[in-house]
mmCIF file of C-alpha atoms in Angstrom:
data_model
loop_
_atom_site.group_PDB
_atom_site.id
_atom_site.type_symbol
_atom_site.label_atom_id
_atom_site.label_comp_id
_atom_site.label_asym_id
_atom_site.label_seq_id
_atom_site.Cartn_x
_atom_site.Cartn_y
_atom_site.Cartn_z
ATOM 1 C CA UNK A 1 -18.803 -5.243 17.761
ATOM 2 C CA UNK A 2 -18.788 -1.467 18.952
ATOM 3 C CA UNK A 3 -19.922 0.365 16.192
ATOM 4 C CA UNK A 4 -20.204 4.723 16.385
ATOM 5 C CA UNK A 5 -22.305 6.545 13.886
ATOM 6 C CA UNK A 6 -22.140 10.288 12.820
ATOM 7 C CA UNK A 7 -25.185 11.978 10.874
ATOM 8 C CA UNK A 8 -25.690 14.138 8.686
ATOM 9 C CA UNK A 9 -22.227 13.442 7.070
ATOM 10 C CA UNK A 10 -22.367 16.594 6.084
ATOM 11 C CA UNK A 11 -24.250 20.039 6.532
ATOM 12 C CA UNK A 12 -23.790 23.404 6.219
ATOM 13 C CA UNK A 13 -25.546 26.673 7.608
ATOM 14 C CA UNK A 14 -25.323 30.655 7.601
ATOM 15 C CA UNK A 15 -23.291 31.920 10.563
ATOM 16 C CA UNK A 16 -25.063 32.454 13.217
ATOM 17 C CA UNK A 17 -27.392 29.908 12.808
ATOM 18 C CA UNK A 18 -27.021 26.900 16.091
ATOM 19 C CA UNK A 19 -26.957 24.181 14.909
ATOM 20 C CA UNK A 20 -26.671 20.106 17.066
ATOM 21 C CA UNK A 21 -24.237 17.467 15.156
ATOM 22 C CA UNK A 22 -25.504 13.784 16.339
ATOM 23 C CA UNK A 23 -22.554 10.348 17.318
ATOM 24 C CA UNK A 24 -24.764 7.354 17.847
ATOM 25 C CA UNK A 25 -23.122 3.939 19.215
ATOM 26 C CA UNK A 26 -24.394 0.501 19.466
ATOM 27 C CA UNK A 27 -23.253 -1.012 23.073
ATOM 28 C CA UNK A 28 -24.099 1.447 25.672
ATOM 29 C CA UNK A 29 -21.029 -0.019 28.190
ATOM 30 C CA UNK A 30 -18.852 2.838 27.473
ATOM 31 C CA UNK A 31 -16.374 5.093 29.892
ATOM 32 C CA UNK A 32 -16.589 8.163 28.117
ATOM 33 C CA UNK A 33 -16.895 9.922 24.542
ATOM 34 C CA UNK A 34 -15.197 12.521 23.276
ATOM 35 C CA UNK A 35 -15.175 14.748 20.390
ATOM 36 C CA UNK A 36 -12.800 15.987 18.828
ATOM 37 C CA UNK A 37 -12.796 18.847 15.597
ATOM 38 C CA UNK A 38 -10.461 18.165 12.425
ATOM 39 C CA UNK A 39 -8.961 20.921 9.793
ATOM 40 C CA UNK A 40 -8.222 20.472 7.302
ATOM 41 C CA UNK A 41 -4.600 18.847 7.128
ATOM 42 C CA UNK A 42 -4.493 19.539 10.451
ATOM 43 C CA UNK A 43 -4.579 16.661 13.503
ATOM 44 C CA UNK A 44 -7.703 15.839 15.057
ATOM 45 C CA UNK A 45 -8.343 18.177 19.048
ATOM 46 C CA UNK A 46 -10.359 16.391 21.578
ATOM 47 C CA UNK A 47 -13.433 19.647 22.601
ATOM 48 C CA UNK A 48 -15.333 17.931 25.428
ATOM 49 C CA UNK A 49 -14.971 14.434 27.507
ATOM 50 C CA UNK A 50 -17.716 12.949 28.414
ATOM 51 C CA UNK A 51 -17.825 10.684 31.281
ATOM 52 C CA UNK A 52 -20.036 7.901 31.245
ATOM 53 C CA UNK A 53 -21.055 9.175 34.913
ATOM 54 C CA UNK A 54 -21.858 12.915 33.739
ATOM 55 C CA UNK A 55 -24.535 13.781 31.824
ATOM 56 C CA UNK A 56 -22.922 16.674 29.818
ATOM 57 C CA UNK A 57 -20.386 18.861 29.345
ATOM 58 C CA UNK A 58 -19.446 22.549 27.929
ATOM 59 C CA UNK A 59 -16.962 25.082 27.207
ATOM 60 C CA UNK A 60 -17.761 27.440 25.556
ATOM 61 C CA UNK A 61 -20.291 27.810 22.482
ATOM 62 C CA UNK A 62 -20.202 23.830 22.833
ATOM 63 C CA UNK A 63 -22.350 22.381 24.736
ATOM 64 C CA UNK A 64 -22.455 18.103 24.838
ATOM 65 C CA UNK A 65 -25.162 15.159 26.251
ATOM 66 C CA UNK A 66 -25.021 11.862 26.400
ATOM 67 C CA UNK A 67 -27.571 9.473 27.671
ATOM 68 C CA UNK A 68 -26.336 5.974 27.030
ATOM 69 C CA UNK A 69 -29.588 4.178 27.779
ATOM 70 C CA UNK A 70 -30.689 5.297 24.024
ATOM 71 C CA UNK A 71 -26.666 5.004 22.599
ATOM 72 C CA UNK A 72 -27.128 9.079 21.094
ATOM 73 C CA UNK A 73 -24.033 11.951 21.702
ATOM 74 C CA UNK A 74 -25.289 15.041 20.715
ATOM 75 C CA UNK A 75 -22.712 18.742 20.259
ATOM 76 C CA UNK A 76 -24.543 21.354 20.489
ATOM 77 C CA UNK A 77 -23.130 24.803 17.937
ATOM 78 C CA UNK A 78 -24.253 27.974 19.693
ATOM 79 C CA UNK A 79 -24.510 31.177 17.849
ATOM 80 C CA UNK A 80 -21.729 29.256 14.326
ATOM 81 C CA UNK A 81 -19.111 31.606 12.878
ATOM 82 C CA UNK A 82 -16.942 30.856 10.141
ATOM 83 C CA UNK A 83 -13.669 29.569 12.372
ATOM 84 C CA UNK A 84 -15.909 26.825 13.140
ATOM 85 C CA UNK A 85 -16.020 24.936 10.186
ATOM 86 C CA UNK A 86 -13.247 21.983 10.297
ATOM 87 C CA UNK A 87 -14.745 17.909 10.163
ATOM 88 C CA UNK A 88 -16.198 17.211 13.842
ATOM 89 C CA UNK A 89 -16.173 13.311 14.675
ATOM 90 C CA UNK A 90 -17.189 11.783 18.326
ATOM 91 C CA UNK A 91 -14.838 8.106 19.561
ATOM 92 C CA UNK A 92 -15.459 6.047 22.839
ATOM 93 C CA UNK A 93 -14.452 2.490 23.865
ATOM 94 C CA UNK A 94 -14.690 -0.712 23.023
ATOM 95 C CA UNK A 95 -16.577 -3.067 24.175
ATOM 96 C CA UNK A 96 -14.066 -4.993 25.772
ATOM 97 C CA UNK A 97 -11.130 -2.213 26.338
ATOM 98 C CA UNK A 98 -10.865 1.510 27.985
ATOM 99 C CA UNK A 99 -7.184 1.709 25.905
ATOM 100 C CA UNK A 100 -8.941 1.315 22.261
ATOM 101 C CA UNK A 101 -11.179 4.243 20.440
ATOM 102 C CA UNK A 102 -13.129 3.790 17.616
ATOM 103 C CA UNK A 103 -13.779 6.727 15.723
ATOM 104 C CA UNK A 104 -16.875 8.061 14.188
ATOM 105 C CA UNK A 105 -16.270 9.128 10.287
ATOM 106 C CA UNK A 106 -17.087 12.755 10.962
ATOM 107 C CA UNK A 107 -19.657 15.347 10.372
ATOM 108 C CA UNK A 108 -17.879 18.431 8.335
ATOM 109 C CA UNK A 109 -19.478 21.615 8.682
ATOM 110 C CA UNK A 110 -18.953 24.700 6.512
ATOM 111 C CA UNK A 111 -20.113 27.506 8.323
ATOM 112 C CA UNK A 112 -21.090 30.242 5.424
ATOM 113 C CA UNK A 113 -20.143 33.206 6.684
ATOM 114 C CA UNK B 1 5.001 23.888 24.834
ATOM 115 C CA UNK B 2 5.027 21.188 21.949
ATOM 116 C CA UNK B 3 2.802 18.642 22.511
ATOM 117 C CA UNK B 4 3.604 15.827 20.235
ATOM 118 C CA UNK B 5 4.755 15.152 16.826
ATOM 119 C CA UNK B 6 5.711 13.867 14.439
ATOM 120 C CA UNK B 7 8.206 13.466 11.924
ATOM 121 C CA UNK B 8 8.527 13.259 8.684
ATOM 122 C CA UNK B 9 5.331 15.014 7.352
ATOM 123 C CA UNK B 10 5.386 13.739 4.361
ATOM 124 C CA UNK B 11 6.943 10.578 2.956
ATOM 125 C CA UNK B 12 7.705 8.349 -0.240
ATOM 126 C CA UNK B 13 8.007 5.354 -0.246
ATOM 127 C CA UNK B 14 8.383 2.231 -2.930
ATOM 128 C CA UNK B 15 6.729 -0.892 -2.208
ATOM 129 C CA UNK B 16 9.109 -3.172 0.009
ATOM 130 C CA UNK B 17 11.273 -0.109 1.613
ATOM 131 C CA UNK B 18 11.241 0.554 4.829
ATOM 132 C CA UNK B 19 11.123 3.009 7.230
ATOM 133 C CA UNK B 20 9.714 4.217 10.957
ATOM 134 C CA UNK B 21 7.736 7.358 11.690
ATOM 135 C CA UNK B 22 8.727 9.022 15.427
ATOM 136 C CA UNK B 23 6.446 10.830 17.620
ATOM 137 C CA UNK B 24 7.416 12.707 20.826
ATOM 138 C CA UNK B 25 5.168 14.195 24.063
ATOM 139 C CA UNK B 26 6.894 16.608 26.067
ATOM 140 C CA UNK B 27 3.439 16.152 28.642
ATOM 141 C CA UNK B 28 5.315 12.741 30.447
ATOM 142 C CA UNK B 29 1.633 10.603 29.433
ATOM 143 C CA UNK B 30 1.369 7.030 29.814
ATOM 144 C CA UNK B 31 -0.118 5.962 27.089
ATOM 145 C CA UNK B 32 0.175 6.852 22.861
ATOM 146 C CA UNK B 33 -0.726 5.065 20.849
ATOM 147 C CA UNK B 34 -0.827 5.131 16.236
ATOM 148 C CA UNK B 35 -3.471 5.625 13.754
ATOM 149 C CA UNK B 36 -4.661 5.472 10.557
ATOM 150 C CA UNK B 37 -7.046 7.511 8.513
ATOM 151 C CA UNK B 38 -8.277 7.135 5.018
ATOM 152 C CA UNK B 39 -10.685 8.124 3.714
ATOM 153 C CA UNK B 40 -14.068 6.928 4.003
ATOM 154 C CA UNK B 41 -12.307 3.671 6.408
ATOM 155 C CA UNK B 42 -12.414 7.250 9.286
ATOM 156 C CA UNK B 43 -9.456 6.776 12.074
ATOM 157 C CA UNK B 44 -8.386 2.651 12.669
ATOM 158 C CA UNK B 45 -5.907 2.327 15.425
ATOM 159 C CA UNK B 46 -3.157 0.649 15.119
ATOM 160 C CA UNK B 47 -0.628 0.419 18.050
ATOM 161 C CA UNK B 48 -1.053 1.238 21.284
ATOM 162 C CA UNK B 49 0.983 1.050 24.246
ATOM 163 C CA UNK B 50 0.043 2.229 28.698
ATOM 164 C CA UNK B 51 4.386 3.179 29.428
ATOM 165 C CA UNK B 52 7.282 2.269 28.796
ATOM 166 C CA UNK B 53 8.462 -1.201 27.654
ATOM 167 C CA UNK B 54 3.743 -2.089 27.485
ATOM 168 C CA UNK B 55 2.424 -2.182 23.641
ATOM 169 C CA UNK B 56 -0.571 -3.503 22.182
ATOM 170 C CA UNK B 57 -2.654 -4.181 19.815
ATOM 171 C CA UNK B 58 -5.026 -2.698 17.910
ATOM 172 C CA UNK B 59 -8.139 -2.912 15.267
ATOM 173 C CA UNK B 60 -5.064 -3.261 12.214
ATOM 174 C CA UNK B 61 -1.919 -4.603 13.346
ATOM 175 C CA UNK B 62 -0.288 -6.336 9.874
ATOM 176 C CA UNK B 63 2.404 -4.889 8.300
ATOM 177 C CA UNK B 64 3.483 -2.501 11.532
ATOM 178 C CA UNK B 65 6.526 -3.033 14.990
ATOM 179 C CA UNK B 66 6.510 -0.559 17.769
ATOM 180 C CA UNK B 67 8.267 -0.457 21.183
ATOM 181 C CA UNK B 68 7.524 2.149 23.737
ATOM 182 C CA UNK B 69 11.714 2.458 25.294
ATOM 183 C CA UNK B 70 10.243 5.080 27.111
ATOM 184 C CA UNK B 71 7.969 7.018 28.131
ATOM 185 C CA UNK B 72 8.375 10.538 25.863
ATOM 186 C CA UNK B 73 8.794 8.047 22.030
ATOM 187 C CA UNK B 74 6.772 6.558 20.303
ATOM 188 C CA UNK B 75 7.447 5.081 16.847
ATOM 189 C CA UNK B 76 5.545 3.521 14.323
ATOM 190 C CA UNK B 77 8.374 1.193 11.640
ATOM 191 C CA UNK B 78 7.396 0.165 8.322
ATOM 192 C CA UNK B 79 8.529 -3.372 7.869
ATOM 193 C CA UNK B 80 8.247 -3.680 4.533
ATOM 194 C CA UNK B 81 5.495 -1.058 3.446
ATOM 195 C CA UNK B 82 2.570 -1.956 0.519
ATOM 196 C CA UNK B 83 0.348 0.798 -1.344
ATOM 197 C CA UNK B 84 -1.588 -0.319 0.893
ATOM 198 C CA UNK B 85 -0.344 1.373 3.868
ATOM 199 C CA UNK B 86 -0.623 4.580 1.576
ATOM 200 C CA UNK B 87 -2.410 7.239 4.581
ATOM 201 C CA UNK B 88 -1.852 9.475 6.937
ATOM 202 C CA UNK B 89 -0.817 8.851 9.997
ATOM 203 C CA UNK B 90 -2.021 10.451 13.233
ATOM 204 C CA UNK B 91 0.035 10.025 16.714
ATOM 205 C CA UNK B 92 -2.189 10.344 19.884
ATOM 206 C CA UNK B 93 -1.218 10.992 23.369
ATOM 207 C CA UNK B 94 -3.338 10.441 26.504
ATOM 208 C CA UNK B 95 -2.743 10.853 30.597
ATOM 209 C CA UNK B 96 -3.342 7.682 31.589
ATOM 210 C CA UNK B 97 -5.647 7.448 34.636
ATOM 211 C CA UNK B 98 -7.745 3.836 33.716
ATOM 212 C CA UNK B 99 -9.127 4.432 30.377
ATOM 213 C CA UNK B 100 -8.334 7.293 27.070
ATOM 214 C CA UNK B 101 -9.097 10.101 28.774
ATOM 215 C CA UNK B 102 -7.719 13.823 26.415
ATOM 216 C CA UNK B 103 -6.588 12.809 23.651
ATOM 217 C CA UNK B 104 -3.512 14.942 22.277
ATOM 218 C CA UNK B 105 -2.573 14.355 18.501
ATOM 219 C CA UNK B 106 0.429 15.131 16.318
ATOM 220 C CA UNK B 107 -0.229 16.961 12.807
ATOM 221 C CA UNK B 108 0.342 13.631 11.125
ATOM 222 C CA UNK B 109 2.252 11.880 8.973
ATOM 223 C CA UNK B 110 1.268 11.607 4.911
ATOM 224 C CA UNK B 111 3.076 8.292 3.333
ATOM 225 C CA UNK B 112 3.007 7.281 0.069
ATOM 226 C CA UNK B 113 3.886 3.868 -0.883
ATOM 227 C CA UNK B 114 4.290 3.871 -4.640
#
């Protein structure tokens, strides 16, 4: 059974710091991995989608990497800003279906001015 | 450009009442899904659909019904509400490409069952 873990659960950093969020999954036979951002009281916004054949994806100050063999993905945020404060979640498809996603519990990020 | 629209945003029900959460998307996405988000439990898949007339169960389907008569709409029905169904419900859609691609979420429907 696929399980997704995100560590740490919460993170507080000063503005300008580069940071890494971690996502681990137990079964490496995944089609893709997706990172999301959720602001309080809002829905999720997809940030990056990495296909199983890719090792990383970049969007602006965000870079996501994928290492299937070790069951890990990282989301790198460069030069963090207070506007980056949100909860970040990762999700992967379950083992027996590419249409069912399993989400991690998320990392709650606070960037202090 | 509306994206994924959920109604209502807030609802209070009494135990045993029924209701329907509405979800509509204007992106012509074949894949649609419903999740519930609970503190400490994260997001869990309730039901999903890969096209009109096709639905399937997710991780926590009991107590919920869905149908997909059009590409645009994917309503979620609570047949007899229970306090355990108090949660925030999210609808999400994606272009179908043999797997779930980029997911687009609605703003959520916050349901309280007394």
